[in-house]
Every structure is written in structure tokens, then in C-alpha cells.
Amino acid sequence: MENYFQPSLPRDHILEISSIGLAHMGDAVFELLVRSWLCAHGGATGRGMHRAAVALVCAESQAEKAEKIKPLLTEEEKAVFRRGRNAQVHTVPHHASRAQYGEATALEALLGWLYLRGETERINQLFCIMMEEEPHGD
């Protein structure tokens, strides 16, 4: 692979990545999307933007956002989501329930999986729905 900024890994390779590995990638994808969304919506200073980003990327918020898109997922996406939710995590943040953390991990795994497949349009579509916006084509 030559372009690590826009990867498109083969299906077999992605299947070899653990759910936790996909969630690790998806965490970064979601963080970047949230920061982009905050910049696009303006008005946030450095400290304010950081606080807003933290509020949006926490497990509770991610679990809430996952609920908005779950009915819209394809069968393959649902399978990735379930796999992420069932990942064996050993620590759960104090401010989140195990169920919320599982949903957040599932969302991150899905985003990581889509990103590594090169499906940025689908990620944007789902993110806009999570953020209650209409997706815009490029």
C-alpha cells in the first residue's frame, strides 16, 4: 500500500485485524471527523474545541450516536458492529457502563473497518447522520 492517508486494504487482510485493532483505527477516524466537524461549525477556541471534542468522543456519546445509525447498517456492517461490541475489553472507563463502552467499541470498529476498506463516503454518510446533518456529496 502506498497511500496510508487513504488506505484500501484487501478484504482478507482486514479480516485478520482484531476487533480491538479495528476499534483503535476507528477511534482515530472518529476523532478526526469530530475535530473537522467542530472546525467547520466554528466558534470554538482551542480549549473550547478540546472540551467539545472530548464530550463528543466519550463512550456515552458514541453509544448514543451508534443508536442513530444501527438501523441503517448493511448486513456486513452489522456483523462488524457485533464483532466489535463482543470484543474482549478489560477496562471500562468509570463514567461509562459496560454496555455503553461495548457500543462505542463497536462503532469504532465499524469506522475502522470502513476506513481501511477505503469507504470514506460511507463513513461520511454515517457520521452526518450521527451528527444529525444531511450528507453532502463532494
PDB file of C-alpha atoms in Angstrom:
ATOM      1  CA  MET A   1       0.000   0.000   0.000  1.00  0.00           C
ATOM      2  CA  GLU A   2       1.383   3.382  -0.951  1.00  0.00           C
ATOM      3  CA  ASN A   3      -1.200   5.834   0.387  1.00  0.00           C
ATOM      4  CA  TYR A   4      -1.607   5.484   4.144  1.00  0.00           C
ATOM      5  CA  PHE A   5      -3.812   8.569   4.252  1.00  0.00           C
ATOM      6  CA  GLN A   6      -6.447   6.853   2.097  1.00  0.00           C
ATOM      7  CA  PRO A   7      -5.983   3.121   2.607  1.00  0.00           C
ATOM      8  CA  SER A   8      -7.826   0.418   0.744  1.00  0.00           C
ATOM      9  CA  LEU A   9      -6.705  -2.896   2.195  1.00  0.00           C
ATOM     10  CA  PRO A  10      -7.771  -6.217   0.708  1.00  0.00           C
ATOM     11  CA  ARG A  11     -10.770  -7.873   2.379  1.00  0.00           C
ATOM     12  CA  ASP A  12      -8.715 -10.856   3.557  1.00  0.00           C
ATOM     13  CA  HIS A  13      -6.178  -8.588   5.220  1.00  0.00           C
ATOM     14  CA  ILE A  14      -8.880  -6.643   7.077  1.00  0.00           C
ATOM     15  CA  LEU A  15     -10.415  -9.913   8.324  1.00  0.00           C
ATOM     16  CA  GLU A  16      -7.090 -10.686  10.029  1.00  0.00           C
ATOM     17  CA  ILE A  17      -7.261  -7.496  12.113  1.00  0.00           C
ATOM     18  CA  SER A  18      -8.761  -7.975  15.572  1.00  0.00           C
ATOM     19  CA  SER A  19     -11.863  -6.075  16.641  1.00  0.00           C
ATOM     20  CA  ILE A  20      -9.718  -4.135  19.082  1.00  0.00           C
ATOM     21  CA  GLY A  21      -7.329  -3.268  16.244  1.00  0.00           C
ATOM     22  CA  LEU A  22     -10.237  -2.043  14.113  1.00  0.00           C
ATOM     23  CA  ALA A  23     -11.584  -0.042  17.062  1.00  0.00           C
ATOM     24  CA  HIS A  24      -8.152   1.505  17.590  1.00  0.00           C
ATOM     25  CA  MET A  25      -8.186   2.688  13.968  1.00  0.00           C
ATOM     26  CA  GLY A  26     -11.827   3.775  14.192  1.00  0.00           C
ATOM     27  CA  ASP A  27     -11.145   5.808  17.328  1.00  0.00           C
ATOM     28  CA  ALA A  28      -8.696   7.933  15.337  1.00  0.00           C
ATOM     29  CA  VAL A  29     -11.127   8.220  12.417  1.00  0.00           C
ATOM     30  CA  PHE A  30     -13.954   9.363  14.701  1.00  0.00           C
ATOM     31  CA  GLU A  31     -11.670  11.842  16.489  1.00  0.00           C
ATOM     32  CA  LEU A  32     -10.598  13.342  13.153  1.00  0.00           C
ATOM     33  CA  LEU A  33     -14.220  13.590  11.965  1.00  0.00           C
ATOM     34  CA  VAL A  34     -15.297  15.269  15.206  1.00  0.00           C
ATOM     35  CA  ARG A  35     -12.431  17.765  15.056  1.00  0.00           C
ATOM     36  CA  SER A  36     -13.245  18.537  11.414  1.00  0.00           C
ATOM     37  CA  TRP A  37     -16.929  18.956  12.319  1.00  0.00           C
ATOM     38  CA  LEU A  38     -16.061  21.319  15.161  1.00  0.00           C
ATOM     39  CA  CYS A  39     -13.796  23.415  12.912  1.00  0.00           C
ATOM     40  CA  ALA A  40     -16.471  23.540  10.209  1.00  0.00           C
ATOM     41  CA  HIS A  41     -19.050  24.730  12.716  1.00  0.00           C
ATOM     42  CA  GLY A  42     -16.690  27.406  14.035  1.00  0.00           C
ATOM     43  CA  GLY A  43     -16.778  29.422  17.181  1.00  0.00           C
ATOM     44  CA  ALA A  44     -14.574  27.166  19.280  1.00  0.00           C
ATOM     45  CA  THR A  45     -11.313  28.295  20.786  1.00  0.00           C
ATOM     46  CA  GLY A  46      -8.518  25.783  21.375  1.00  0.00           C
ATOM     47  CA  ARG A  47      -9.663  24.949  24.890  1.00  0.00           C
ATOM     48  CA  GLY A  48     -13.354  25.053  23.948  1.00  0.00           C
ATOM     49  CA  MET A  49     -12.733  22.842  20.931  1.00  0.00           C
ATOM     50  CA  HIS A  50     -10.869  20.333  23.076  1.00  0.00           C
ATOM     51  CA  ARG A  51     -13.709  20.190  25.614  1.00  0.00           C
ATOM     52  CA  ALA A  52     -16.306  19.845  22.849  1.00  0.00           C
ATOM     53  CA  ALA A  53     -14.292  17.072  21.189  1.00  0.00           C
ATOM     54  CA  VAL A  54     -13.906  15.187  24.472  1.00  0.00           C
ATOM     55  CA  ALA A  55     -17.670  15.415  25.055  1.00  0.00           C
ATOM     56  CA  LEU A  56     -18.385  14.009  21.580  1.00  0.00           C
ATOM     57  CA  VAL A  57     -15.833  11.184  21.571  1.00  0.00           C
ATOM     58  CA  CYS A  58     -16.610   9.797  25.036  1.00  0.00           C
ATOM     59  CA  ALA A  59     -18.161   6.338  25.225  1.00  0.00           C
ATOM     60  CA  GLU A  60     -21.571   7.625  26.300  1.00  0.00           C
ATOM     61  CA  SER A  61     -21.817   9.970  23.336  1.00  0.00           C
ATOM     62  CA  GLN A  62     -20.533   7.360  20.894  1.00  0.00           C
ATOM     63  CA  ALA A  63     -23.070   4.819  22.176  1.00  0.00           C
ATOM     64  CA  GLU A  64     -25.856   7.350  21.674  1.00  0.00           C
ATOM     65  CA  LYS A  65     -24.652   8.114  18.150  1.00  0.00           C
ATOM     66  CA  ALA A  66     -24.365   4.413  17.315  1.00  0.00           C
ATOM     67  CA  GLU A  67     -28.082   4.013  18.044  1.00  0.00           C
ATOM     68  CA  LYS A  68     -28.873   6.524  15.290  1.00  0.00           C
ATOM     69  CA  ILE A  69     -27.117   4.527  12.592  1.00  0.00           C
ATOM     70  CA  LYS A  70     -27.683   0.901  13.617  1.00  0.00           C
ATOM     71  CA  PRO A  71     -30.965   0.585  11.676  1.00  0.00           C
ATOM     72  CA  LEU A  72     -29.181   1.835   8.532  1.00  0.00           C
ATOM     73  CA  LEU A  73     -26.299  -0.641   8.521  1.00  0.00           C
ATOM     74  CA  THR A  74     -25.899  -3.295   5.855  1.00  0.00           C
ATOM     75  CA  GLU A  75     -25.730  -6.934   6.937  1.00  0.00           C
ATOM     76  CA  GLU A  76     -21.948  -6.919   6.560  1.00  0.00           C
ATOM     77  CA  GLU A  77     -21.666  -3.705   8.594  1.00  0.00           C
ATOM     78  CA  LYS A  78     -23.944  -5.175  11.284  1.00  0.00           C
ATOM     79  CA  ALA A  79     -21.635  -8.202  11.510  1.00  0.00           C
ATOM     80  CA  VAL A  80     -18.597  -5.942  12.009  1.00  0.00           C
ATOM     81  CA  PHE A  81     -20.523  -3.898  14.580  1.00  0.00           C
ATOM     82  CA  ARG A  82     -21.492  -7.067  16.534  1.00  0.00           C
ATOM     83  CA  ARG A  83     -17.925  -8.326  16.368  1.00  0.00           C
ATOM     84  CA  GLY A  84     -16.710  -5.010  17.798  1.00  0.00           C
ATOM     85  CA  ARG A  85     -19.342  -4.993  20.543  1.00  0.00           C
ATOM     86  CA  ASN A  86     -18.324  -8.512  21.569  1.00  0.00           C
ATOM     87  CA  ALA A  87     -14.605  -7.679  21.734  1.00  0.00           C
ATOM     88  CA  GLN A  88     -12.967  -8.630  24.988  1.00  0.00           C
ATOM     89  CA  VAL A  89     -12.130  -5.328  26.651  1.00  0.00           C
ATOM     90  CA  HIS A  90     -10.556  -5.475  30.079  1.00  0.00           C
ATOM     91  CA  THR A  91     -11.096  -1.942  31.304  1.00  0.00           C
ATOM     92  CA  VAL A  92     -14.166   0.259  31.108  1.00  0.00           C
ATOM     93  CA  PRO A  93     -13.996   3.994  31.904  1.00  0.00           C
ATOM     94  CA  HIS A  94     -15.635   4.946  35.203  1.00  0.00           C
ATOM     95  CA  HIS A  95     -18.038   7.340  33.514  1.00  0.00           C
ATOM     96  CA  ALA A  96     -19.475   4.706  31.114  1.00  0.00           C
ATOM     97  CA  SER A  97     -21.399   1.499  31.603  1.00  0.00           C
ATOM     98  CA  ARG A  98     -20.080  -1.741  30.122  1.00  0.00           C
ATOM     99  CA  ALA A  99     -22.957  -1.643  27.602  1.00  0.00           C
ATOM    100  CA  GLN A 100     -22.111   1.914  26.532  1.00  0.00           C
ATOM    101  CA  TYR A 101     -18.447   1.028  26.203  1.00  0.00           C
ATOM    102  CA  GLY A 102     -19.346  -2.022  24.111  1.00  0.00           C
ATOM    103  CA  GLU A 103     -21.464   0.095  21.759  1.00  0.00           C
ATOM    104  CA  ALA A 104     -18.694   2.703  21.491  1.00  0.00           C
ATOM    105  CA  THR A 105     -16.130  -0.004  20.716  1.00  0.00           C
ATOM    106  CA  ALA A 106     -18.488  -1.451  18.115  1.00  0.00           C
ATOM    107  CA  LEU A 107     -18.909   1.957  16.461  1.00  0.00           C
ATOM    108  CA  GLU A 108     -15.155   2.493  16.418  1.00  0.00           C
ATOM    109  CA  ALA A 109     -14.566  -0.998  14.962  1.00  0.00           C
ATOM    110  CA  LEU A 110     -17.090  -0.277  12.220  1.00  0.00           C
ATOM    111  CA  LEU A 111     -15.457   3.060  11.386  1.00  0.00           C
ATOM    112  CA  GLY A 112     -12.001   1.452  11.379  1.00  0.00           C
ATOM    113  CA  TRP A 113     -13.224  -1.344   9.103  1.00  0.00           C
ATOM    114  CA  LEU A 114     -14.841   1.103   6.679  1.00  0.00           C
ATOM    115  CA  TYR A 115     -11.765   3.335   6.685  1.00  0.00           C
ATOM    116  CA  LEU A 116      -9.354   0.509   5.954  1.00  0.00           C
ATOM    117  CA  ARG A 117     -11.636  -0.580   3.091  1.00  0.00           C
ATOM    118  CA  GLY A 118     -11.420   2.925   1.640  1.00  0.00           C
ATOM    119  CA  GLU A 119     -15.135   3.593   2.146  1.00  0.00           C
ATOM    120  CA  THR A 120     -14.826   7.234   3.147  1.00  0.00           C
ATOM    121  CA  GLU A 121     -18.132   8.233   1.504  1.00  0.00           C
ATOM    122  CA  ARG A 122     -19.981   5.688   3.650  1.00  0.00           C
ATOM    123  CA  ILE A 123     -18.163   6.915   6.762  1.00  0.00           C
ATOM    124  CA  ASN A 124     -19.172  10.487   5.958  1.00  0.00           C
ATOM    125  CA  GLN A 125     -22.778   9.438   5.340  1.00  0.00           C
ATOM    126  CA  LEU A 126     -22.993   7.672   8.701  1.00  0.00           C
ATOM    127  CA  PHE A 127     -21.159  10.479  10.521  1.00  0.00           C
ATOM    128  CA  CYS A 128     -23.545  13.103   9.148  1.00  0.00           C
ATOM    129  CA  ILE A 129     -26.482  11.031  10.386  1.00  0.00           C
ATOM    130  CA  MET A 130     -24.837  10.676  13.789  1.00  0.00           C
ATOM    131  CA  MET A 131     -24.391  14.446  13.892  1.00  0.00           C
ATOM    132  CA  GLU A 132     -27.942  14.974  12.548  1.00  0.00           C
ATOM    133  CA  GLU A 133     -26.862  16.552   9.280  1.00  0.00           C
ATOM    134  CA  GLU A 134     -27.657  15.806   5.677  1.00  0.00           C
ATOM    135  CA  PRO A 135     -24.674  14.169   3.939  1.00  0.00           C
ATOM    136  CA  HIS A 136     -23.152  16.302   1.185  1.00  0.00           C
ATOM    137  CA  GLY A 137     -21.578  14.839  -1.917  1.00  0.00           C
ATOM    138  CA  ASP A 138     -18.131  16.007  -2.977  1.00  0.00           C
TER     139      ASP A 138
END
